[in-house]
Coordinates of C-alpha atoms and ligand atoms in Angstrom, one line a residue:
Chain M
M1279 CA -27.9 1.6 -5.7
T1280 CA -26.2 4.8 -6.8
M1281 CA -24.7 4.7 -10.2
I1282 CA -22.3 7.1 -11.8
D1283 CA -21.4 7.6 -15.4
I1284 CA -17.9 7.3 -16.7
T1285 CA -16.5 7.6 -20.1
L1286 CA -13.8 5.3 -21.3
T1287 CA -12.2 4.8 -24.7
V1288 CA -12.0 1.1 -24.9
N1289 CA -10.2 -0.3 -27.8
G1290 CA -10.4 2.9 -29.6
E1291 CA -14.1 3.2 -29.1
K1292 CA -15.4 5.9 -26.8
R1293 CA -18.2 4.5 -24.6
Q1294 CA -20.2 5.5 -21.5
F1295 CA -20.8 3.2 -18.7
A1296 CA -22.8 3.3 -15.6
V1297 CA -20.8 2.0 -12.5
S1298 CA -21.1 1.7 -8.9
P1299 CA -19.0 4.4 -7.3
A1300 CA -16.8 1.8 -5.8
G1301 CA -17.0 -0.6 -8.6
R1302 CA -13.7 -2.0 -9.5
R1303 CA -13.0 -4.7 -12.0
S1304 CA -15.6 -3.0 -14.0
L1305 CA -12.7 -2.0 -16.2
N1306 CA -14.2 -5.5 -17.5
C1307 CA -16.8 -2.9 -18.5
C1308 CA -19.4 -4.5 -16.7
G1309 CA -19.2 -7.7 -18.6
E1310 CA -19.9 -5.9 -21.7
G1311 CA -18.4 -8.4 -24.0
Y1312 CA -14.7 -8.0 -23.0
K1313 CA -14.4 -11.6 -22.4
S1314 CA -10.6 -11.6 -22.4
V1315 CA -10.5 -9.7 -18.9
K1316 CA -10.7 -12.7 -16.7
K1317 CA -12.0 -13.1 -13.2
G1318 CA -9.3 -14.8 -11.0
C1319 CA -8.3 -13.8 -7.5
E1320 CA -9.9 -10.4 -7.3
S1321 CA -7.2 -9.2 -5.2
G1322 CA -4.4 -8.1 -7.5
D1323 CA -2.4 -11.3 -7.2
C1324 CA -2.9 -13.3 -10.3
G1325 CA -3.0 -11.1 -13.4
A1326 CA -5.9 -12.7 -15.1
C1327 CA -7.7 -9.4 -15.3
T1328 CA -4.9 -7.4 -16.8
V1329 CA -5.7 -4.5 -19.1
V1330 CA -3.6 -1.6 -20.5
L1331 CA -4.9 1.6 -18.7
N1332 CA -3.6 4.8 -20.0
G1333 CA -0.6 3.1 -21.5
R1334 CA 0.4 0.8 -18.7
A1335 CA -0.6 -2.7 -17.7
V1336 CA -2.7 -3.0 -14.5
T1337 CA -4.6 -5.6 -12.6
S1338 CA -8.1 -4.2 -13.3
C1339 CA -9.6 -5.9 -10.4
I1340 CA -8.0 -3.5 -7.8
V1341 CA -8.5 -0.3 -9.9
F1342 CA -11.7 1.6 -9.2
A1343 CA -13.7 2.2 -12.4
A1344 CA -14.4 5.8 -11.2
K1345 CA -10.7 6.4 -11.2
A1346 CA -10.3 5.4 -14.9
D1347 CA -13.1 7.9 -15.9
G1348 CA -11.9 9.8 -19.0
G1349 CA -9.1 7.2 -19.7
T1350 CA -8.0 4.9 -22.3
V1351 CA -8.2 1.1 -21.9
L1352 CA -6.9 -1.6 -24.2
T1353 CA -8.0 -5.2 -23.8
A1354 CA -6.7 -8.3 -25.6
E1355 CA -9.9 -7.9 -27.9
G1356 CA -8.4 -4.5 -29.1
L1357 CA -4.9 -6.0 -30.1
E1358 CA -5.9 -7.4 -33.4
T1359 CA -6.6 -5.2 -36.3
D1360 CA -9.1 -6.0 -39.2
G1361 CA -9.3 -9.6 -38.2
K1362 CA -5.5 -10.0 -38.1
L1363 CA -3.9 -11.0 -34.8
H1364 CA -1.4 -8.7 -33.2
P1365 CA 2.3 -10.0 -33.4
I1366 CA 2.2 -10.7 -29.7
Q1367 CA -0.9 -12.9 -30.2
E1368 CA 0.6 -14.8 -33.2
A1369 CA 3.8 -15.3 -31.1
F1370 CA 1.9 -16.7 -28.3
L1371 CA 0.2 -19.2 -30.6
E1372 CA 3.5 -20.1 -32.5
E1373 CA 5.6 -20.8 -29.4
G1374 CA 2.7 -22.9 -27.8
A1375 CA 2.4 -20.5 -24.8
V1376 CA -1.1 -21.0 -24.6
Q1377 CA -2.5 -24.3 -23.0
C1378 CA -6.0 -23.5 -21.2
G1379 CA -5.7 -20.0 -22.2
Y1380 CA -7.2 -18.4 -19.1
C1381 CA -3.9 -16.5 -18.3
T1382 CA -3.0 -15.6 -21.9
P1383 CA -5.0 -12.4 -22.4
G1384 CA -3.5 -11.0 -19.2
M1385 CA 0.1 -12.0 -20.4
E1386 CA -0.4 -10.3 -23.8
M1387 CA -1.4 -7.1 -22.2
A1388 CA 1.7 -7.2 -19.9
T1389 CA 3.8 -7.9 -22.8
Y1390 CA 2.3 -5.2 -24.7
D1391 CA 3.3 -2.7 -22.0
L1392 CA 6.7 -4.2 -21.9
L1393 CA 7.5 -4.1 -25.5
N1394 CA 6.1 -0.5 -25.8
R1395 CA 8.9 0.7 -23.4
N1396 CA 11.7 -2.1 -24.0
P1397 CA 11.5 -3.2 -27.6
D1398 CA 14.3 -5.9 -27.0
P1399 CA 14.0 -7.2 -23.5
S1400 CA 16.4 -9.7 -21.9
A1401 CA 14.9 -13.2 -20.5
L1402 CA 15.2 -11.5 -17.0
E1403 CA 13.3 -8.4 -18.0
I1404 CA 10.7 -10.5 -19.5
K1405 CA 10.4 -12.7 -16.5
E1406 CA 10.1 -9.4 -14.3
A1407 CA 7.6 -8.1 -16.6
L1408 CA 5.3 -11.1 -16.5
S1409 CA 6.0 -11.8 -12.8
G1410 CA 2.4 -10.7 -11.9
N1411 CA 0.8 -13.0 -14.3
L1412 CA 0.3 -16.3 -12.9
C1413 CA -0.1 -19.6 -15.1
R1414 CA -1.4 -22.9 -13.8
C1415 CA -0.6 -24.9 -17.0
T1416 CA 2.7 -24.0 -18.6
G1417 CA 6.1 -23.7 -16.9
Y1418 CA 6.6 -20.0 -18.2
V1419 CA 9.3 -21.1 -20.4
K1420 CA 7.2 -20.7 -23.7
Q1421 CA 5.8 -17.4 -22.5
V1422 CA 9.3 -16.0 -22.2
K1423 CA 10.0 -17.4 -25.6
A1424 CA 6.8 -16.0 -27.1
V1425 CA 7.7 -12.5 -25.9
K1426 CA 11.1 -12.8 -27.5
T1427 CA 9.4 -13.9 -30.8
A1428 CA 7.0 -11.0 -30.5
A1429 CA 9.6 -8.6 -30.1
K1430 CA 11.3 -9.8 -33.2
K1431 CA 8.1 -9.7 -35.2
I1432 CA 7.3 -6.2 -34.2
A1433 CA 10.9 -5.2 -35.0
G1434 CA 10.7 -6.9 -38.4
E1435 CA 7.3 -5.0 -39.1
A1436 CA 8.8 -1.7 -38.1
K1437 CA 11.6 -2.0 -40.8
Chain G
M749 CA -16.7 -9.2 0.8
P750 CA -19.7 -7.0 2.2
R751 CA -21.6 -4.9 -0.3
S752 CA -20.1 -1.7 -0.8
Q753 CA -22.2 1.5 0.5
V754 CA -20.1 3.9 -1.3
T755 CA -22.4 6.6 -3.0
N756 CA -19.8 9.4 -3.8
Y757 CA -16.5 9.2 -5.7
L758 CA -14.9 12.6 -5.4
R759 CA -11.9 13.9 -7.3
P760 CA -10.8 17.0 -5.6
S761 CA -8.2 19.4 -7.5
S762 CA -6.3 20.6 -4.5
P763 CA -5.2 19.3 -1.0
E764 CA -7.3 22.1 0.6
E765 CA -10.5 20.8 -1.0
A766 CA -9.6 17.1 -0.2
L767 CA -8.9 18.0 3.4
T768 CA -12.5 19.7 3.7
L769 CA -14.2 16.9 2.0
L770 CA -12.6 14.5 4.4
R771 CA -13.5 16.3 7.4
D772 CA -17.0 16.8 6.1
G773 CA -17.4 13.1 5.6
G774 CA -16.0 12.1 8.9
K775 CA -15.6 8.5 9.6
S776 CA -17.5 7.4 6.4
A777 CA -14.9 9.2 4.1
R778 CA -11.6 7.7 2.9
Y779 CA -8.8 8.9 0.8
V780 CA -7.9 6.9 -2.3
A781 CA -4.6 7.1 -4.3
G782 CA -3.7 4.2 -6.3
G783 CA -6.5 2.3 -4.5
A784 CA -4.6 -1.0 -4.6
D785 CA -5.4 -1.2 -0.8
V786 CA -8.6 0.6 -0.5
A787 CA -10.3 -1.4 -3.3
R788 CA -9.4 -4.8 -1.6
T789 CA -10.2 -3.7 1.9
L790 CA -12.9 -1.1 1.8
P791 CA -14.8 -1.2 5.0
S792 CA -18.6 -1.4 4.7
D793 CA -19.3 1.9 6.6
V794 CA -17.4 4.0 4.0
T795 CA -19.7 5.9 1.8
T796 CA -17.4 8.4 0.2
L797 CA -14.1 8.0 -1.6
I798 CA -11.9 10.9 -2.2
D799 CA -9.4 10.3 -5.0
L800 CA -6.2 12.3 -4.4
C801 CA -4.9 11.7 -8.0
A802 CA -6.4 14.8 -9.7
M803 CA -4.4 17.2 -7.6
N804 CA -1.4 17.3 -9.9
L805 CA 0.8 15.8 -7.3
S806 CA 2.8 13.2 -9.4
S807 CA 5.9 14.9 -10.6
I808 CA 9.3 13.8 -9.6
E809 CA 11.8 16.9 -9.3
E810 CA 15.5 17.2 -8.4
R811 CA 15.8 20.2 -6.2
P812 CA 18.7 21.6 -4.0
D813 CA 17.5 19.7 -0.9
G814 CA 16.8 16.5 -2.6
I815 CA 14.6 14.5 -4.9
V816 CA 11.0 15.6 -4.4
I817 CA 8.6 12.7 -5.4
G818 CA 4.9 13.8 -5.6
A819 CA 2.7 11.7 -3.5
T820 CA 0.6 10.4 -6.3
A821 CA 3.7 9.2 -8.4
T822 CA 3.1 5.5 -9.1
L823 CA 5.9 3.1 -7.9
S824 CA 6.7 2.5 -11.6
E825 CA 7.1 6.1 -12.2
V826 CA 9.6 6.4 -9.2
L827 CA 11.4 3.1 -10.4
E828 CA 11.8 4.6 -13.9
N829 CA 13.0 8.2 -12.9
G830 CA 16.5 9.1 -13.8
S831 CA 17.1 11.2 -10.7
V832 CA 15.8 8.5 -8.4
A833 CA 18.1 6.0 -10.0
G834 CA 21.0 8.2 -9.0
V835 CA 20.4 7.8 -5.2
C836 CA 23.2 5.6 -3.6
D837 CA 24.0 3.8 -6.9
G838 CA 20.4 2.7 -7.8
V839 CA 19.3 1.4 -4.2
I840 CA 15.7 2.6 -4.7
V841 CA 15.5 0.8 -8.0
D842 CA 16.8 -2.4 -6.7
M843 CA 14.1 -2.2 -3.8
M844 CA 11.2 -1.0 -6.0
R845 CA 11.9 -4.1 -8.5
K846 CA 11.1 -6.3 -5.6
V847 CA 7.7 -4.5 -4.6
G848 CA 4.9 -6.8 -6.1
S849 CA 4.9 -6.9 -9.9
P850 CA 4.8 -4.1 -12.6
L851 CA 1.0 -4.5 -12.6
L852 CA 0.8 -3.5 -9.0
R853 CA 3.6 -0.9 -9.4
N854 CA 1.6 0.8 -12.2
I855 CA -1.3 1.4 -9.8
A856 CA 0.3 1.8 -6.4
T857 CA 1.5 5.2 -5.5
I858 CA 4.4 6.3 -3.2
G859 CA 2.0 8.6 -0.9
G860 CA -0.4 5.5 -0.6
T861 CA 2.6 3.2 0.2
L862 CA 3.8 5.4 3.0
A863 CA 0.3 6.2 4.3
S864 CA -0.8 2.6 4.6
A865 CA 2.2 1.8 6.6
H866 CA 2.2 -2.0 6.2
S867 CA 4.6 -3.6 8.7
W868 CA 6.1 -5.6 5.7
S869 CA 6.5 -2.6 3.4
D870 CA 9.7 -2.8 1.4
V871 CA 9.7 1.0 0.7
I872 CA 9.6 2.0 4.4
P873 CA 12.9 0.6 5.8
L874 CA 14.9 1.8 2.9
F875 CA 13.1 5.4 3.1
L876 CA 14.0 5.4 6.8
V877 CA 17.6 4.9 6.2
L878 CA 17.6 7.2 3.5
N879 CA 16.5 9.9 5.8
A880 CA 13.3 10.5 3.8
Q881 CA 11.4 13.6 4.7
V882 CA 7.6 13.6 4.2
T883 CA 5.5 16.6 3.5
F884 CA 1.8 16.8 4.8
Y885 CA -1.0 19.1 4.4
N886 CA -3.6 19.3 7.3
G887 CA -4.6 22.8 7.2
E888 CA -0.9 24.0 6.9
Y889 CA 2.0 22.2 5.4
R890 CA 4.6 20.4 7.4
T891 CA 7.5 18.4 6.8
L892 CA 8.9 15.6 9.1
S893 CA 11.3 12.8 8.9
L894 CA 9.5 9.6 8.0
A895 CA 10.2 8.1 11.6
D896 CA 8.8 11.2 13.2
A897 CA 5.8 11.1 10.9
Y898 CA 5.0 7.5 12.0
A899 CA 5.6 8.5 15.7
A900 CA 2.9 11.3 15.3
R901 CA 0.6 9.1 13.4
E902 CA -2.5 9.5 15.4
E903 CA -2.2 13.3 15.3
L904 CA -1.6 13.2 11.5
A905 CA -4.5 10.8 10.8
D906 CA -6.6 13.1 8.3
S907 CA -3.4 14.7 6.8
I908 CA -2.7 14.4 3.2
I909 CA 0.9 13.4 2.2
T910 CA 1.8 15.7 -0.6
S911 CA 5.3 14.7 -1.2
V912 CA 8.4 12.8 -0.1
T913 CA 11.9 14.1 -0.4
I914 CA 15.0 11.9 -0.6
P915 CA 18.2 13.6 0.1
T916 CA 20.5 13.6 -3.1
S917 CA 23.5 11.4 -2.7
T918 CA 27.0 12.8 -2.3
A919 CA 30.5 11.0 -2.4
G920 CA 30.9 8.6 0.5
D921 CA 27.0 7.7 0.6
Y922 CA 26.2 4.0 0.3
A923 CA 23.0 2.0 0.9
A924 CA 21.7 -1.4 0.4
F925 CA 18.5 -3.3 0.7
Q926 CA 17.6 -7.0 1.2
K927 CA 14.2 -8.8 1.1
F928 CA 13.5 -12.3 2.1
S929 CA 10.2 -13.8 1.0
R930 CA 9.0 -17.3 0.0
T931 CA 8.7 -16.4 -3.7
A932 CA 10.0 -13.4 -5.5
Y933 CA 6.5 -12.1 -5.9
D934 CA 5.5 -12.6 -2.3
I935 CA 5.5 -10.0 0.4
A936 CA 8.4 -10.0 2.7
L937 CA 8.9 -12.3 5.7
L938 CA 11.4 -9.7 6.7
N939 CA 13.5 -6.9 5.0
C940 CA 16.5 -4.8 6.0
A941 CA 18.0 -1.6 4.8
A942 CA 21.5 0.0 5.6
Y943 CA 23.0 3.5 4.8
L944 CA 26.5 4.5 5.5
H945 CA 28.4 7.6 4.9
I946 CA 32.1 6.7 4.7
D947 CA 34.6 9.4 5.3
D948 CA 38.3 8.7 5.5
G949 CA 37.7 4.9 5.8
R950 CA 35.3 5.4 8.8
C951 CA 31.4 5.0 9.0
S952 CA 30.6 8.7 10.0
E953 CA 26.8 8.2 9.5
V954 CA 25.1 4.9 10.1
R955 CA 21.4 4.1 9.7
I956 CA 20.1 0.4 9.6
A957 CA 16.5 -0.6 9.6
A958 CA 14.3 -3.8 9.4
G959 CA 10.7 -4.4 8.6
G960 CA 8.3 -7.2 8.8
T961 CA 9.7 -8.2 12.2
P962 CA 6.5 -8.3 11.9
R963 CA 6.4 -4.8 13.3
L964 CA 6.4 -1.6 11.3
G965 CA 9.9 -1.0 9.7
E966 CA 12.3 0.6 12.2
R967 CA 15.8 1.7 12.9
L968 CA 18.0 -0.7 14.9
P969 CA 20.1 1.8 17.0
Q970 CA 22.3 -0.8 18.7
A971 CA 23.3 -2.4 15.4
E972 CA 24.1 1.0 14.0
G973 CA 26.2 1.9 17.3
V974 CA 28.5 -0.9 16.5
L975 CA 29.6 0.7 13.2
R976 CA 29.4 4.4 14.1
G977 CA 33.1 5.8 13.9
E978 CA 34.6 2.4 12.9
A979 CA 35.9 1.0 9.6
L980 CA 33.7 -1.4 7.7
N981 CA 35.5 -4.7 7.7
T982 CA 34.6 -8.6 8.2
D983 CA 34.8 -8.1 11.9
T984 CA 32.7 -5.0 12.4
I985 CA 30.1 -6.4 10.0
E986 CA 29.7 -9.4 11.8
R987 CA 29.5 -7.8 15.2
A988 CA 26.7 -5.4 13.8
A989 CA 24.8 -8.3 12.3
R990 CA 24.9 -10.2 15.6
V991 CA 23.8 -7.1 17.6
A992 CA 21.1 -6.7 15.1
R993 CA 19.9 -10.2 15.7
D994 CA 20.0 -10.1 19.4
T995 CA 18.4 -6.7 19.8
T996 CA 15.6 -6.6 17.1
K997 CA 12.1 -7.4 18.7
T998 CA 10.7 -10.1 16.5
A999 CA 7.4 -12.2 16.8
D1000 CA 5.7 -15.1 15.3
D1001 CA 2.8 -14.6 12.8
R1002 CA 1.4 -16.8 9.9
R1003 CA 4.4 -16.1 7.6
A1004 CA 7.4 -16.9 9.9
S1005 CA 8.5 -17.5 13.6
G1006 CA 10.1 -14.9 15.4
E1007 CA 13.1 -17.1 15.9
Y1008 CA 13.4 -17.5 12.2
R1009 CA 13.1 -13.8 11.9
K1010 CA 16.1 -13.2 14.1
D1011 CA 18.2 -15.3 11.8
L1012 CA 16.8 -13.2 8.9
V1013 CA 17.7 -9.9 10.6
Y1014 CA 21.3 -11.3 10.9
A1015 CA 21.5 -12.4 7.4
G1016 CA 19.7 -9.3 6.0
V1017 CA 22.1 -6.9 7.9
K1018 CA 25.1 -8.8 7.1
R1019 CA 24.4 -9.0 3.3
C1020 CA 23.5 -5.3 3.3
L1021 CA 26.9 -4.4 4.9
E1022 CA 28.8 -6.8 2.8
G1023 CA 27.3 -5.5 -0.3
I1024 CA 28.3 -2.0 0.8
A1025 CA 31.8 -3.1 1.5
G1026 CA 32.1 -4.7 -1.9
K1027 CA 31.1 -1.3 -3.3
V1028 CA 33.6 0.7 -1.2
E1029 CA 36.4 -1.5 -2.3
A1030 CA 35.4 -1.5 -6.1
Ligands
LIG1255 C1 -1.0 -7.8 -5.3 C2 -0.1 -6.8 -4.2 C3 1.3 -7.2 -4.0 C4 2.0 -6.2 -3.1 N1 3.2 -6.6 -2.9 C5 3.9 -5.7 -2.2 C6 5.5 -5.9 -1.9 O1 6.0 -6.9 -2.4 N2 6.0 -5.0 -1.3 C7 5.4 -4.0 -0.6 O2 6.1 -3.2 0.1 N3 4.1 -3.7 -0.8 C8 3.4 -4.5 -1.4 N4 2.1 -4.3 -1.8 C9 1.5 -3.2 -1.1 C10 1.3 -2.1 -1.9 O3 2.6 -1.5 -2.0 C11 0.4 -1.0 -1.4 O4 -0.8 -1.7 -1.3 C12 0.3 0.1 -2.2 O5 1.5 0.8 -2.1 C13 -0.7 1.2 -1.7 O6 -0.7 2.3 -2.4 P1 -1.8 3.0 -3.2 O7 -1.6 4.2 -3.8 O8 -2.6 2.0 -3.9 O9 -2.8 3.2 -1.9 P2 -4.4 3.3 -1.6 O10 -4.9 1.9 -1.6 O11 -5.1 4.3 -2.5 O12 -4.4 3.9 -0.1 C14 -3.9 3.2 1.0 C15 -4.1 4.1 2.3 O13 -3.5 5.2 2.4 C16 -4.3 6.2 2.4 N5 -3.6 7.2 1.6 C17 -3.4 7.1 0.1 N6 -2.6 8.1 -0.3 C18 -2.5 9.0 0.8 C19 -2.0 10.3 0.8 N7 -1.4 10.8 -0.2 N8 -2.0 11.0 2.0 C20 -2.7 10.5 3.0 N9 -3.3 9.2 3.0 C21 -3.2 8.5 1.8 C22 -5.6 5.8 2.0 O14 -6.8 6.4 2.6 C23 -5.5 4.3 2.5 O15 -5.9 4.2 3.7 C24 1.3 -5.1 -2.5 C25 0.0 -4.9 -2.7 C26 -0.9 -5.7 -3.7 C27 -2.2 -5.4 -4.0
LIG1256 S1 -8.3 -11.2 -10.9 FE1 -7.3 -9.5 -10.9 S2 -5.3 -10.0 -10.4 FE2 -6.5 -11.8 -10.1
LIG1257 S1 -2.4 -21.6 -20.0 FE1 -3.7 -22.2 -18.4 S2 -3.4 -20.8 -16.9 FE2 -1.8 -20.3 -18.4

């Protein structure tokens, strides 16, 4: 099969990948250890595969890898720094927003995009921002709380 | 999904180049913008993908003739744009917030949305009533109203949408949008949009449209006729909504019955017009 080379900066590290020209969820980088990018519906409906591409949260299963060539990808693996969890990850844990955890990385990446643009979102804004991330375990209440807590933590760090 | 046969992923830098590539590729070539549709529904005979996003067509500018939205602007870029928010008191923002989720809106483009022409598109009915003008390139640049562009679809098959222009709002312009879906995130069972220009207490311009009937979004001329030249009040709103219900062609599909859709047209038109009446009074 024909393969093409693409360059992506994934979690701060510039890497080359050989992908099929119509390869898509390969923003998962061909199963290269980015285990947080989950496989779910494969049709853009569930959010399990969410990554931040060029600063915005996207369902990577419906983005052609070739389109992302030259771009920057952040996955949940890239949230922590030097072994310390990101405030978003801490908040999800503290608020009990993680049950089986399958939806969690995607939720966190959608949260990352939201809080970058809107550091103090209302409950409605949080629900809208997470509306593409389905969770089969929780009732979403704890995720909304977790995002609020994450916003407070990030604001506290900035002080 | 059948195994993809794609061997080329091309990123032309101009519409001229893109059109040549498409014509050279014939049936086996396909344009891609955000790719949200193409990635999910790629036919197995496509061997060449032509990505339109490297053509620098994503700016959104306010010009004398309206707000010109570049075809490859994402739905999020449209939703977050200040000039777009000024159209009829934010009606485009209201509608866009109901299109999928942010994760989809960060991928999907406005050009891809208009080109894919889904019958249930939330964008199309509203852009029809806002009198959106679409600019295409197919060897030369042409601008057509969205309705005319859909009427000429076959002829425009290999054209590239380069931008869509929304007229700037003036005093007396009002618009509203309604979407009915099983869940907030689902696609529409039916949607409606209305635009009125109110001059001296009367509706001097009226445009009403419905989508997901389940036909492609289209204007509802009989319902519009009820309001043209009339004042907007409980009585005229009720009559327009009934005429919309009685004259809109609806049909069954797996999402809803044609009969139910008739009730939705009634409710949708009524709510749009009531929403506008509330704003006129305020
Ligand atoms: C999970 C999900 C949820 C959705 N929910 C909604 C919803 O609630 N409401 C709604 O209205 N829509 C919804 N959609 C539809 C969505 O809006 C469209 O899929 C999307 O807008 C397509 O845009 P795109 O840029 O990704 O197009 P692409 O997939 O890139 O292209 C679509 C088609 O248009 C052609 N094309 C693209 N750009 C151009 C151009 N500039 N000129 C000529 N041809 C072009 C392509 O060749 C292709 O045939 C949803 C889609 C998904 C995947
Ligand atoms: S796996 Fe991508 S949205 Fe479900
Ligand atoms: S925690 Fe299990 S799917 Fe969300």
